Every structure is written in structure tokens, then in C-alpha cells.
Amino acid sequence: VEWLKPTDIISGNLIFREKTGESGMLKSFCSYYRSSIGMKYDNLELARTDDIYLVNDNLYFNTGWSGMVGEKWMLNTGIAGNYDKDNTKMSDDRIDTEKLTGSFKTTLTDFVSDKILIRFGTELNHHTYDQDIVMDAGYNFKYSNDLLSGFAESEISLSKKIALRIGGRSEYNSYSGHLNFVPRLSTAYKTGKHSQVSAAMGKFFQNPGDDYLKITGELSQESSVHYILNYQYSHNFRTFRIEAYYKDYSDLVRYSEKYSINPEAYTNSGYGMASGFDIFWRDQSTFNNTDYWISYSYLDSERKYLDFPESVTPGFASAHNLSVVYKRYIPKINSFFGITYTYASGRPYHDPNTGSFMSGRTRPYHDISFNFTYVTSVFKQMAVIHLMANNIPGFENIYGYNFSSVPDGEGRYVGRPIISPIRRQIVLAFIVMK
């Protein structure tokens, strides 16, 4: 990486907690983040190198209150807001984007009896998007959307072994004018003193991304139906869990031309699916002062969306993922250390030099990380020294490939692997807590 401006980051946060009455708790959180960077960018799309500068400002806050209202009612209410601004300059082009999001949510819970619980509430989400683009000509894209939701659900213990949760959610989208109803259902059955089987089904909606809604308001919400089956055994600080799932996606965004500003280029004709399973094992008791866990997941996913000409596995999906974590406490020196190994099988990518869409595969991802924490005191205040290092062997992981949009003189599309500019990272932190 050829840097034009060193990376600058300024951030800070404020946390406030206050107990109100016998059961109430007021919590507030506020954070600010600003970053700026400048670098040489290898623009394969236009077969040139560009000077690119990025500046981001982000302000976030939330405030919530929870507590009992009477003997059997609990109230949870809160408000949150987020302001995000991106200024991007690439050679003579400029893109300035502002996003403002606000959310208000209130939930009431009625503890009807030991076997019945009823929960209902409402939620309002507001989103405003404003983007100015100077690129040969000037463009402005803006829109705002309000999402009003109402929800209700009940938890019922049918017996000592069977529990049921049933509910629904209704959503109104002001930008598209669509009204949706979302059913949810889950049940659990205790197969033994320390084990249970559970199953869940639900329908979910989400808005298309800002890059599409800024062009057209005719798009409907993308939807999916989830089916989940879970088994869990937990006893004596040991946990085993296996979960299988199937997800059916519909109304996904498709377009005929990338970066098109023609509203008619975008439709909700996309679809897809995802199925797989997750296995998790954690043991905190077999070995003294030791905690380890192993997790593995398998994913089979295909989608026909965006500008995909056929249904294929998307570029973000890897079929096999494995994580092994080992942590040990050393009481003599009041310290912890841990080692983590992470593996992911290769992800698909499209090589325009071949006749098959998304047929390429990156090589597998590997990472071995280490961390060490020493707890002590400084001037009668608790202090922590923390050392973390990732990718210790220095694996050169490839996350995908970028290709030029036009062929070179020999008729081939030039490609570059997407890799991290930093082979490994080491962080040493000294923290004093008061």
C-alpha cells in the first residue's frame, strides 16, 4: 500500500447508569468516531491508479429504561440515534454521503402466571439518506423512510417438559407503502434433566440497501422464511449443541446494469436459499483452570440476485468453517493466555477469463492467534496488561479477486487478489480501571 496520508482515528464514549426506584434502571451510552485516510488505489475498472481520500464521522447514542410497573408488569423502553457521514474523494471525483437513523421501542411484559407470559409493544424506525456525487456531472440522491411495527408474543409452559412461544409482528413501510405481517413460532421439549430439543419457524423482512432505494421507491422489502431445529445438552460446565437450518429467500433485488441510475433497471425478482448445520462443544471442567471450545459449521447456499445470470453460491459464503479456542488461567501469576485457530474453506469468485460464472475458488483461510492477559494493581487501582497477536505464522489469506472491466491487448481481463495490507498485527494494551 502506498499511503498518501497516514491513518488518523479519534474516538470516545460515555456510559451512564442510574438505578431508579426499587427495580428501575436507566442506561445511556454515547460514542463518537472519526477516521481519515489517503492512499493510492489500483483502479482495475478503469485501468489506472487513483489517489483516494476517505473521511468518516459517526455519532451514536442510546438511552433505555427498564423496570417493574406494578406487581406483574415489566416495561422496557428506549430511544437510539445514529449519524454517519462519509466523504470520499478519488482523483477529480467526489462522493459525500450522510445517513441519519433514529429508533424508538417500547415493550410491555405481563407475567400472567408461572406458566404464561405475554409480551407486546411497538417500534418506530426512521432513516434519512442524502448523497451528493460529482463525477463528470453532478447528482443528488436522497430519500427517507419510516418503519412502524407492532408485535405480540406469548410464552406458555404446556407441561414440565414442553414450552411454546407463538407471536407475530406487523410492519408498515412508508417509503414503499407496503404492510406486512410476520408470524413467529417456536417450541422446546426437555428430553432429559440436562438436555432439550427446540424448533422454530419465522418470516422476516428487510429493506433493500440504500444504493437501490436511492434510485427507486418501487422496490418492496426482501423476505425470508427460516426453519431451525436445535438440540442442546448442558451439564457440569460442559455444553454440546447442534443446530440445523433451512432459509428460503424471496423478493431479492436484481438489476440489469451495475451502478445504473434508471429506476426500471431494478426489480424484486431475485431468490435464493441457505441450508446447513452448526456444531458446538465447550468444556470448562475436565482440565483444571482450562476452558476450551470447538465450533464447526457447514453452509450450502445459492442465490440468483444482483446481476447474477444464474443461481450460484455467492462470494461471501464458505462451505466449511472451523474454530478451536483454548484458554488457560495461571493462578500463580494471576494471568490468562489463549490460542485460537480459525479455518474457512475457499470462497467462490467470478473470473471473466473463464466461460463459467462464479466457478473460481480462493484458497482456504487460516489464522492462528495468541493472547495473554496479566491482572495486577497500580496505586491501589486494578490494572490489566493485555497482549494480542493474530496470524502469527503470517498466512497470506486471499478474500477474493478484482478484475478489470475491459480486456487488455491480449484479450485477457487483468485480476488482482484481495489481501490484507498487514500480514499480522500485534497489540499491547495497558489499562487502569477505577
Tab-separated table of C-alpha atoms in Angstrom:
chain	number	residue	atom	x	y	z
A	1	VAL	CA	0.000	0.000	0.000
A	2	GLU	CA	1.306	3.409	-0.969
A	3	TRP	CA	-0.036	5.807	1.644
A	4	LEU	CA	-0.809	9.415	0.758
A	5	LYS	CA	-1.966	10.275	4.273
A	6	PRO	CA	-1.428	8.280	7.464
A	7	THR	CA	-4.477	6.804	9.140
A	8	ASP	CA	-5.903	9.052	11.883
A	9	ILE	CA	-8.570	7.797	14.284
A	10	ILE	CA	-10.231	9.719	17.107
A	11	SER	CA	-12.887	8.022	19.214
A	12	GLY	CA	-14.524	8.303	22.603
A	13	ASN	CA	-17.543	7.041	24.501
A	14	LEU	CA	-19.592	7.886	27.576
A	15	ILE	CA	-21.605	5.399	29.657
A	16	PHE	CA	-24.138	6.367	32.315
A	17	ARG	CA	-26.158	4.094	34.636
A	18	GLU	CA	-28.581	5.099	37.354
A	19	LYS	CA	-30.899	2.988	39.477
A	20	THR	CA	-34.402	4.405	39.748
A	21	GLY	CA	-36.731	3.185	42.478
A	22	GLU	CA	-36.688	-0.408	43.671
A	23	SER	CA	-36.472	-2.145	40.280
A	24	GLY	CA	-35.850	0.519	37.629
A	25	MET	CA	-32.578	1.040	35.768
A	26	LEU	CA	-31.700	3.917	33.429
A	27	LYS	CA	-28.822	3.332	30.998
A	28	SER	CA	-27.287	5.706	28.471
A	29	PHE	CA	-24.458	5.261	26.006
A	30	CYS	CA	-22.882	7.741	23.599
A	31	SER	CA	-19.932	7.314	21.240
A	32	TYR	CA	-18.117	9.361	18.597
A	33	TYR	CA	-15.704	8.061	15.943
A	34	ARG	CA	-13.741	9.869	13.245
A	35	SER	CA	-11.240	8.383	10.816
A	36	SER	CA	-9.337	9.714	7.828
A	37	ILE	CA	-7.041	8.017	5.351
A	38	GLY	CA	-5.362	8.610	1.978
A	39	MET	CA	-3.809	6.016	-0.329
A	40	LYS	CA	-3.033	5.015	-3.916
A	41	TYR	CA	-5.858	2.844	-5.293
A	42	ASP	CA	-5.315	0.386	-8.146
A	43	ASN	CA	-8.489	1.010	-10.155
A	44	LEU	CA	-8.790	-2.068	-12.357
A	45	GLU	CA	-12.215	-0.968	-13.599
A	46	LEU	CA	-10.637	1.993	-15.392
A	47	ALA	CA	-7.130	0.501	-15.772
A	48	ARG	CA	-5.442	3.280	-13.828
A	49	THR	CA	-4.189	4.279	-10.381
A	50	ASP	CA	-6.229	6.828	-8.405
A	51	ASP	CA	-5.494	8.950	-5.357
A	52	ILE	CA	-8.279	8.204	-2.880
A	53	TYR	CA	-9.055	10.019	0.385
A	54	LEU	CA	-11.668	8.829	2.886
A	55	VAL	CA	-13.056	10.684	5.914
A	56	ASN	CA	-15.765	9.179	8.153
A	57	ASP	CA	-17.645	10.715	11.076
A	58	ASN	CA	-20.018	8.677	13.215
A	59	LEU	CA	-22.076	9.699	16.261
A	60	TYR	CA	-24.233	7.167	18.098
A	61	PHE	CA	-26.315	7.255	21.273
A	62	ASN	CA	-28.962	5.210	23.039
A	63	THR	CA	-30.938	5.631	26.243
A	64	GLY	CA	-33.180	2.997	27.786
A	65	TRP	CA	-35.180	2.378	30.938
A	66	SER	CA	-36.432	-0.923	32.311
A	67	GLY	CA	-38.279	-1.771	35.478
A	68	MET	CA	-41.407	-3.229	37.052
A	69	VAL	CA	-44.685	-1.356	36.728
A	70	GLY	CA	-46.924	-2.866	39.375
A	71	GLU	CA	-46.532	-6.428	40.606
A	72	LYS	CA	-46.749	-8.343	37.310
A	73	TRP	CA	-45.854	-5.860	34.570
A	74	MET	CA	-42.384	-5.011	33.252
A	75	LEU	CA	-41.705	-2.014	30.987
A	76	ASN	CA	-38.714	-1.740	28.649
A	77	THR	CA	-38.428	1.434	26.593
A	78	GLY	CA	-35.623	3.147	24.776
A	79	ILE	CA	-34.525	5.541	22.078
A	80	ALA	CA	-31.430	5.454	19.866
A	81	GLY	CA	-29.914	7.574	17.126
A	82	ASN	CA	-27.034	7.316	14.693
A	83	TYR	CA	-25.464	9.913	12.379
A	84	ASP	CA	-22.935	8.738	9.811
A	85	LYS	CA	-21.089	10.870	7.239
A	86	ASP	CA	-18.664	9.661	4.559
A	87	ASN	CA	-16.573	11.968	2.392
A	88	THR	CA	-14.800	10.182	-0.453
A	89	LYS	CA	-12.505	11.843	-2.984
A	90	MET	CA	-10.996	9.847	-5.848
A	91	SER	CA	-8.889	11.904	-8.270
A	92	ASP	CA	-11.327	14.577	-9.515
A	93	ASP	CA	-14.456	12.706	-8.377
A	94	ARG	CA	-16.216	13.268	-5.050
A	95	ILE	CA	-18.926	11.362	-3.150
A	96	ASP	CA	-20.444	12.787	0.064
A	97	THR	CA	-22.959	10.604	1.902
A	98	GLU	CA	-24.976	11.352	5.044
A	99	LYS	CA	-27.196	8.868	6.902
A	100	LEU	CA	-29.422	9.653	9.880
A	101	THR	CA	-31.206	6.843	11.706
A	102	GLY	CA	-33.469	7.036	14.744
A	103	SER	CA	-35.293	4.311	16.653
A	104	PHE	CA	-37.854	4.207	19.455
A	105	LYS	CA	-39.098	0.972	21.042
A	106	THR	CA	-41.410	0.127	23.933
A	107	THR	CA	-42.160	-3.368	25.245
A	108	LEU	CA	-44.604	-4.414	27.974
A	109	THR	CA	-44.370	-7.849	29.577
A	110	ASP	CA	-47.208	-9.344	31.597
A	111	PHE	CA	-46.236	-12.190	33.934
A	112	VAL	CA	-49.694	-13.717	33.939
A	113	SER	CA	-48.670	-16.787	35.919
A	114	ASP	CA	-45.784	-19.172	36.402
A	115	LYS	CA	-46.734	-20.860	33.121
A	116	ILE	CA	-47.862	-17.944	30.949
A	117	LEU	CA	-46.036	-14.801	29.847
A	118	ILE	CA	-47.358	-12.236	27.360
A	119	ARG	CA	-45.156	-9.633	25.671
A	120	PHE	CA	-46.230	-6.881	23.272
A	121	GLY	CA	-45.060	-3.488	22.105
A	122	THR	CA	-44.324	-1.084	19.284
A	123	GLU	CA	-41.267	0.161	17.412
A	124	LEU	CA	-40.619	3.137	15.139
A	125	ASN	CA	-37.536	3.381	12.922
A	126	HIS	CA	-36.699	6.469	10.855
A	127	HIS	CA	-33.987	6.567	8.188
A	128	THR	CA	-32.823	9.510	6.037
A	129	TYR	CA	-30.272	9.179	3.232
A	130	ASP	CA	-28.634	12.042	1.308
A	131	GLN	CA	-25.809	11.610	-1.226
A	132	ASP	CA	-24.036	14.116	-3.494
A	133	ILE	CA	-21.891	12.790	-6.353
A	134	VAL	CA	-19.595	14.901	-8.522
A	135	MET	CA	-18.416	12.662	-11.369
A	136	ASP	CA	-18.394	14.265	-14.856
A	137	ALA	CA	-21.755	15.735	-13.816
A	138	GLY	CA	-23.461	16.439	-10.512
A	139	TYR	CA	-26.002	14.045	-8.968
A	140	ASN	CA	-28.050	14.108	-5.778
A	141	PHE	CA	-29.831	11.080	-4.339
A	142	LYS	CA	-31.995	11.294	-1.249
A	143	TYR	CA	-34.899	9.528	0.372
A	144	SER	CA	-36.412	8.981	3.818
A	145	ASN	CA	-38.335	6.058	5.231
A	146	ASP	CA	-40.339	5.315	8.393
A	147	LEU	CA	-40.899	1.746	9.513
A	148	LEU	CA	-43.696	1.375	12.090
A	149	SER	CA	-44.022	-2.028	13.767
A	150	GLY	CA	-46.301	-3.646	16.300
A	151	PHE	CA	-45.596	-7.037	17.836
A	152	ALA	CA	-47.010	-9.512	20.343
A	153	GLU	CA	-45.984	-12.934	21.574
A	154	SER	CA	-46.792	-15.353	24.356
A	155	GLU	CA	-44.666	-17.938	26.160
A	156	ILE	CA	-46.653	-20.879	27.507
A	157	SER	CA	-45.428	-23.843	29.542
A	158	LEU	CA	-47.761	-26.638	28.447
A	159	SER	CA	-46.135	-29.071	30.881
A	160	LYS	CA	-42.890	-29.601	32.762
A	161	LYS	CA	-41.282	-30.747	29.513
A	162	ILE	CA	-42.970	-28.714	26.776
A	163	ALA	CA	-42.844	-24.936	26.220
A	164	LEU	CA	-44.353	-22.943	23.361
A	165	ARG	CA	-43.729	-19.431	22.056
A	166	ILE	CA	-46.107	-18.019	19.464
A	167	GLY	CA	-46.369	-14.496	18.146
A	168	GLY	CA	-46.425	-12.139	15.223
A	169	ARG	CA	-45.189	-8.795	14.005
A	170	SER	CA	-46.848	-6.282	11.690
A	171	GLU	CA	-44.742	-3.721	9.780
A	172	TYR	CA	-45.674	-0.683	7.688
A	173	ASN	CA	-43.067	0.790	5.344
A	174	SER	CA	-43.805	4.447	4.488
A	175	TYR	CA	-41.394	4.638	1.505
A	176	SER	CA	-42.868	1.705	-0.399
A	177	GLY	CA	-46.333	1.835	1.194
A	178	HIS	CA	-46.224	-1.905	1.976
A	179	LEU	CA	-47.852	-3.524	5.021
A	180	ASN	CA	-46.504	-6.918	6.116
A	181	PHE	CA	-47.460	-9.466	8.756
A	182	VAL	CA	-44.691	-11.657	10.152
A	183	PRO	CA	-45.599	-14.854	12.070
A	184	ARG	CA	-43.170	-16.432	14.556
A	185	LEU	CA	-43.408	-19.840	16.238
A	186	SER	CA	-41.023	-21.853	18.406
A	187	THR	CA	-41.291	-24.784	20.781
A	188	ALA	CA	-38.968	-26.656	23.134
A	189	TYR	CA	-39.128	-30.158	24.613
A	190	LYS	CA	-36.944	-31.365	27.514
A	191	THR	CA	-35.519	-34.744	26.534
A	192	GLY	CA	-33.746	-35.175	29.856
A	193	LYS	CA	-32.655	-33.420	33.015
A	194	HIS	CA	-29.888	-31.547	31.184
A	195	SER	CA	-30.984	-31.615	27.541
A	196	GLN	CA	-33.685	-30.261	25.268
A	197	VAL	CA	-34.814	-30.154	21.649
A	198	SER	CA	-36.258	-26.969	20.163
A	199	ALA	CA	-37.699	-25.953	16.817
A	200	ALA	CA	-38.522	-22.526	15.382
A	201	MET	CA	-40.131	-21.042	12.293
A	202	GLY	CA	-40.438	-17.396	11.332
A	203	LYS	CA	-40.757	-14.994	8.442
A	204	PHE	CA	-38.507	-11.944	8.243
A	205	PHE	CA	-38.401	-8.789	6.125
A	206	GLN	CA	-35.684	-6.218	5.494
A	207	ASN	CA	-35.394	-3.148	3.306
A	208	PRO	CA	-33.173	-3.240	0.200
A	209	GLY	CA	-29.886	-1.379	0.571
A	210	ASP	CA	-29.503	2.394	0.280
A	211	ASP	CA	-27.757	2.012	-3.094
A	212	TYR	CA	-31.051	0.743	-4.556
A	213	LEU	CA	-33.657	2.727	-2.610
A	214	LYS	CA	-31.915	5.991	-3.517
A	215	ILE	CA	-32.717	5.211	-7.175
A	216	THR	CA	-36.277	3.917	-6.888
A	217	GLY	CA	-39.087	3.725	-4.350
A	218	GLU	CA	-40.857	0.931	-6.225
A	219	LEU	CA	-38.877	-1.871	-4.605
A	220	SER	CA	-40.604	-3.962	-1.943
A	221	GLN	CA	-38.942	-5.455	1.117
A	222	GLU	CA	-36.779	-8.539	0.718
A	223	SER	CA	-38.114	-11.526	2.658
A	224	SER	CA	-37.025	-14.874	4.025
A	225	VAL	CA	-38.567	-17.808	5.873
A	226	HIS	CA	-36.401	-19.574	8.461
A	227	TYR	CA	-36.767	-23.140	9.789
A	228	ILE	CA	-34.471	-24.119	12.687
A	229	LEU	CA	-34.049	-27.377	14.651
A	230	ASN	CA	-31.794	-27.388	17.724
A	231	TYR	CA	-30.547	-29.914	20.290
A	232	GLN	CA	-28.557	-28.870	23.384
A	233	TYR	CA	-27.034	-30.736	26.329
A	234	SER	CA	-25.550	-28.744	29.207
A	235	HIS	CA	-24.243	-30.171	32.491
A	236	ASN	CA	-21.284	-29.727	34.829
A	237	PHE	CA	-19.842	-26.796	32.814
A	238	ARG	CA	-19.943	-28.799	29.596
A	239	THR	CA	-22.134	-27.800	26.659
A	240	PHE	CA	-22.912	-29.613	23.425
A	241	ARG	CA	-25.178	-28.031	20.809
A	242	ILE	CA	-26.120	-28.944	17.252
A	243	GLU	CA	-28.425	-26.863	15.090
A	244	ALA	CA	-29.728	-27.436	11.577
A	245	TYR	CA	-31.475	-24.784	9.499
A	246	TYR	CA	-33.066	-24.007	6.166
A	247	LYS	CA	-33.718	-20.465	4.887
A	248	ASP	CA	-35.771	-19.580	1.826
A	249	TYR	CA	-35.135	-16.094	0.356
A	250	SER	CA	-37.503	-14.247	-1.976
A	251	ASP	CA	-38.020	-10.755	-3.425
A	252	LEU	CA	-34.254	-10.166	-3.536
A	253	VAL	CA	-33.047	-7.155	-5.523
A	254	ARG	CA	-31.901	-7.753	-9.099
A	255	TYR	CA	-30.609	-5.266	-11.643
A	256	SER	CA	-29.727	-5.393	-15.329
A	257	GLU	CA	-26.822	-2.944	-15.137
A	258	LYS	CA	-24.441	-2.238	-12.286
A	259	TYR	CA	-24.496	1.373	-10.991
A	260	SER	CA	-27.492	2.174	-13.200
A	261	ILE	CA	-29.493	5.309	-12.284
A	262	ASN	CA	-32.508	4.087	-14.251
A	263	PRO	CA	-35.256	3.086	-11.768
A	264	GLU	CA	-36.593	0.481	-14.193
A	265	ALA	CA	-33.295	-1.427	-14.019
A	266	TYR	CA	-34.156	-2.700	-10.501
A	267	THR	CA	-36.688	-5.403	-9.613
A	268	ASN	CA	-37.536	-7.792	-6.755
A	269	SER	CA	-37.225	-10.896	-8.924
A	270	GLY	CA	-34.275	-12.431	-7.044
A	271	TYR	CA	-34.436	-15.564	-4.904
A	272	GLY	CA	-32.183	-17.967	-3.037
A	273	MET	CA	-31.723	-20.494	-0.244
A	274	ALA	CA	-29.325	-21.443	2.522
A	275	SER	CA	-29.139	-24.701	4.460
A	276	GLY	CA	-26.599	-26.152	6.832
A	277	PHE	CA	-25.790	-27.029	10.398
A	278	ASP	CA	-23.654	-25.801	13.303
A	279	ILE	CA	-21.919	-27.976	15.929
A	280	PHE	CA	-20.575	-26.529	19.188
A	281	TRP	CA	-18.739	-28.172	22.126
A	282	ARG	CA	-17.431	-26.352	25.205
A	283	ASP	CA	-15.687	-27.873	28.231
A	284	GLN	CA	-14.802	-25.871	31.334
A	285	SER	CA	-14.383	-28.681	33.875
A	286	THR	CA	-12.295	-31.588	32.532
A	287	PHE	CA	-8.944	-29.820	32.926
A	288	ASN	CA	-8.052	-27.560	35.865
A	289	ASN	CA	-8.127	-23.815	35.117
A	290	THR	CA	-8.828	-24.591	31.460
A	291	ASP	CA	-11.631	-23.603	29.120
A	292	TYR	CA	-11.786	-24.756	25.517
A	293	TRP	CA	-14.407	-24.936	22.792
A	294	ILE	CA	-14.726	-26.210	19.244
A	295	SER	CA	-17.250	-24.967	16.703
A	296	TYR	CA	-17.866	-26.145	13.153
A	297	SER	CA	-20.415	-25.006	10.586
A	298	TYR	CA	-21.415	-26.242	7.168
A	299	LEU	CA	-23.235	-23.964	4.702
A	300	ASP	CA	-24.849	-24.716	1.360
A	301	SER	CA	-26.188	-21.521	-0.208
A	302	GLU	CA	-27.277	-20.377	-3.660
A	303	ARG	CA	-28.767	-17.100	-4.859
A	304	LYS	CA	-29.907	-15.525	-8.087
A	305	TYR	CA	-29.814	-11.824	-7.283
A	306	LEU	CA	-27.981	-8.584	-8.152
A	307	ASP	CA	-26.683	-9.129	-11.716
A	308	PHE	CA	-26.183	-12.906	-11.357
A	309	PRO	CA	-27.166	-14.653	-14.635
A	310	GLU	CA	-27.895	-17.900	-12.782
A	311	SER	CA	-28.347	-19.291	-9.282
A	312	VAL	CA	-24.905	-19.869	-7.716
A	313	THR	CA	-23.123	-19.713	-4.383
A	314	PRO	CA	-22.454	-16.027	-3.531
A	315	GLY	CA	-18.928	-14.792	-2.944
A	316	PHE	CA	-19.293	-14.277	0.819
A	317	ALA	CA	-20.252	-17.925	1.556
A	318	SER	CA	-17.669	-20.551	2.513
A	319	ALA	CA	-18.917	-24.111	2.895
A	320	HIS	CA	-16.785	-25.190	5.864
A	321	ASN	CA	-15.821	-23.092	8.902
A	322	LEU	CA	-13.918	-24.302	11.959
A	323	SER	CA	-12.808	-22.545	15.139
A	324	VAL	CA	-10.789	-24.068	18.011
A	325	VAL	CA	-10.197	-21.966	21.133
A	326	TYR	CA	-8.042	-22.868	24.148
A	327	LYS	CA	-7.845	-20.674	27.272
A	328	ARG	CA	-5.951	-21.294	30.496
A	329	TYR	CA	-5.741	-19.464	33.805
A	330	ILE	CA	-2.384	-19.357	35.637
A	331	PRO	CA	-3.231	-18.583	39.300
A	332	LYS	CA	0.383	-18.189	40.453
A	333	ILE	CA	0.857	-15.062	38.354
A	334	ASN	CA	-2.838	-14.123	38.090
A	335	SER	CA	-2.780	-14.371	34.301
A	336	PHE	CA	-4.697	-15.825	31.364
A	337	PHE	CA	-3.468	-16.952	27.979
A	338	GLY	CA	-5.299	-18.248	24.960
A	339	ILE	CA	-4.712	-19.694	21.498
A	340	THR	CA	-7.248	-19.656	18.657
A	341	TYR	CA	-7.170	-21.447	15.312
A	342	THR	CA	-9.628	-20.429	12.599
A	343	TYR	CA	-10.230	-22.157	9.266
A	344	ALA	CA	-12.586	-21.403	6.372
A	345	SER	CA	-12.768	-23.206	3.059
A	346	GLY	CA	-12.323	-21.265	-0.179
A	347	ARG	CA	-14.972	-18.795	-1.298
A	348	PRO	CA	-16.269	-18.529	-4.876
A	349	TYR	CA	-15.431	-15.637	-7.194
A	350	HIS	CA	-16.102	-14.831	-10.844
A	351	ASP	CA	-13.189	-14.907	-13.263
A	352	PRO	CA	-14.293	-13.305	-16.568
A	353	ASN	CA	-11.441	-15.151	-18.325
A	354	THR	CA	-13.384	-18.410	-17.906
A	355	GLY	CA	-16.675	-19.369	-19.504
A	356	SER	CA	-18.337	-20.355	-16.214
A	357	PHE	CA	-19.904	-17.863	-13.798
A	358	MET	CA	-18.553	-17.840	-10.198
A	359	SER	CA	-16.529	-21.001	-10.804
A	360	GLY	CA	-13.310	-19.755	-9.167
A	361	ARG	CA	-12.371	-20.624	-5.584
A	362	THR	CA	-9.967	-18.839	-3.291
A	363	ARG	CA	-7.567	-20.949	-1.281
A	364	PRO	CA	-8.643	-21.810	2.300
A	365	TYR	CA	-8.356	-19.213	5.076
A	366	HIS	CA	-6.111	-19.965	8.087
A	367	ASP	CA	-5.369	-17.957	11.216
A	368	ILE	CA	-3.547	-18.775	14.463
A	369	SER	CA	-3.830	-16.091	17.137
A	370	PHE	CA	-2.466	-15.718	20.659
A	371	ASN	CA	-3.444	-13.537	23.611
A	372	PHE	CA	-2.060	-13.026	27.105
A	373	THR	CA	-3.621	-11.056	29.970
A	374	TYR	CA	-1.934	-10.145	33.266
A	375	VAL	CA	-4.045	-8.680	36.077
A	376	THR	CA	-2.286	-6.529	38.674
A	377	SER	CA	-2.698	-3.235	40.540
A	378	VAL	CA	-1.193	0.231	40.163
A	379	PHE	CA	-1.542	2.726	43.015
A	380	LYS	CA	-4.239	0.510	44.567
A	381	GLN	CA	-6.211	0.536	41.305
A	382	MET	CA	-6.901	-2.583	39.250
A	383	ALA	CA	-4.721	-2.727	36.125
A	384	VAL	CA	-4.549	-5.064	33.141
A	385	ILE	CA	-1.710	-5.698	30.692
A	386	HIS	CA	-3.048	-7.351	27.531
A	387	LEU	CA	-1.028	-8.691	24.588
A	388	MET	CA	-2.715	-9.904	21.406
A	389	ALA	CA	-1.192	-11.185	18.166
A	390	ASN	CA	-3.112	-12.554	15.178
A	391	ASN	CA	-1.975	-14.602	12.175
A	392	ILE	CA	1.270	-15.498	13.915
A	393	PRO	CA	2.563	-17.762	11.084
A	394	GLY	CA	1.871	-14.963	8.575
A	395	PHE	CA	-0.584	-16.776	6.282
A	396	GLU	CA	-1.301	-14.792	3.115
A	397	ASN	CA	-5.072	-15.138	3.068
A	398	ILE	CA	-6.964	-14.209	-0.102
A	399	TYR	CA	-10.511	-12.872	0.305
A	400	GLY	CA	-11.413	-12.716	-3.386
A	401	TYR	CA	-10.301	-11.129	-6.656
A	402	ASN	CA	-10.901	-7.881	-8.528
A	403	PHE	CA	-10.829	-7.904	-12.318
A	404	SER	CA	-10.684	-5.118	-14.874
A	405	SER	CA	-13.904	-4.329	-16.738
A	406	VAL	CA	-12.191	-4.338	-20.159
A	407	PRO	CA	-9.667	-6.844	-21.578
A	408	ASP	CA	-6.046	-5.977	-22.249
A	409	GLY	CA	-4.271	-6.188	-25.592
A	410	GLU	CA	-4.114	-9.986	-25.361
A	411	GLY	CA	-7.853	-10.250	-24.678
A	412	ARG	CA	-7.496	-11.141	-21.003
A	413	TYR	CA	-9.068	-9.423	-18.000
A	414	VAL	CA	-6.386	-8.393	-15.510
A	415	GLY	CA	-7.070	-9.620	-11.988
A	416	ARG	CA	-5.674	-8.790	-8.551
A	417	PRO	CA	-6.155	-10.792	-5.338
A	418	ILE	CA	-7.874	-9.050	-2.408
A	419	ILE	CA	-5.488	-9.438	0.523
A	420	SER	CA	-4.877	-7.641	3.785
A	421	PRO	CA	-2.154	-4.955	3.612
A	422	ILE	CA	-1.000	-6.175	7.042
A	423	ARG	CA	0.227	-9.777	7.250
A	424	ARG	CA	-0.014	-9.888	11.059
A	425	GLN	CA	-0.970	-7.490	13.849
A	426	ILE	CA	0.345	-7.180	17.408
A	427	VAL	CA	-1.422	-5.086	20.046
A	428	LEU	CA	-0.128	-4.317	23.546
A	429	ALA	CA	-2.568	-2.534	25.878
A	430	PHE	CA	-2.167	-1.207	29.412
A	431	ILE	CA	-5.473	-0.461	31.169
A	432	VAL	CA	-6.069	1.063	34.607
A	433	MET	CA	-9.630	0.743	35.963
A	434	LYS	CA	-11.002	2.941	38.713
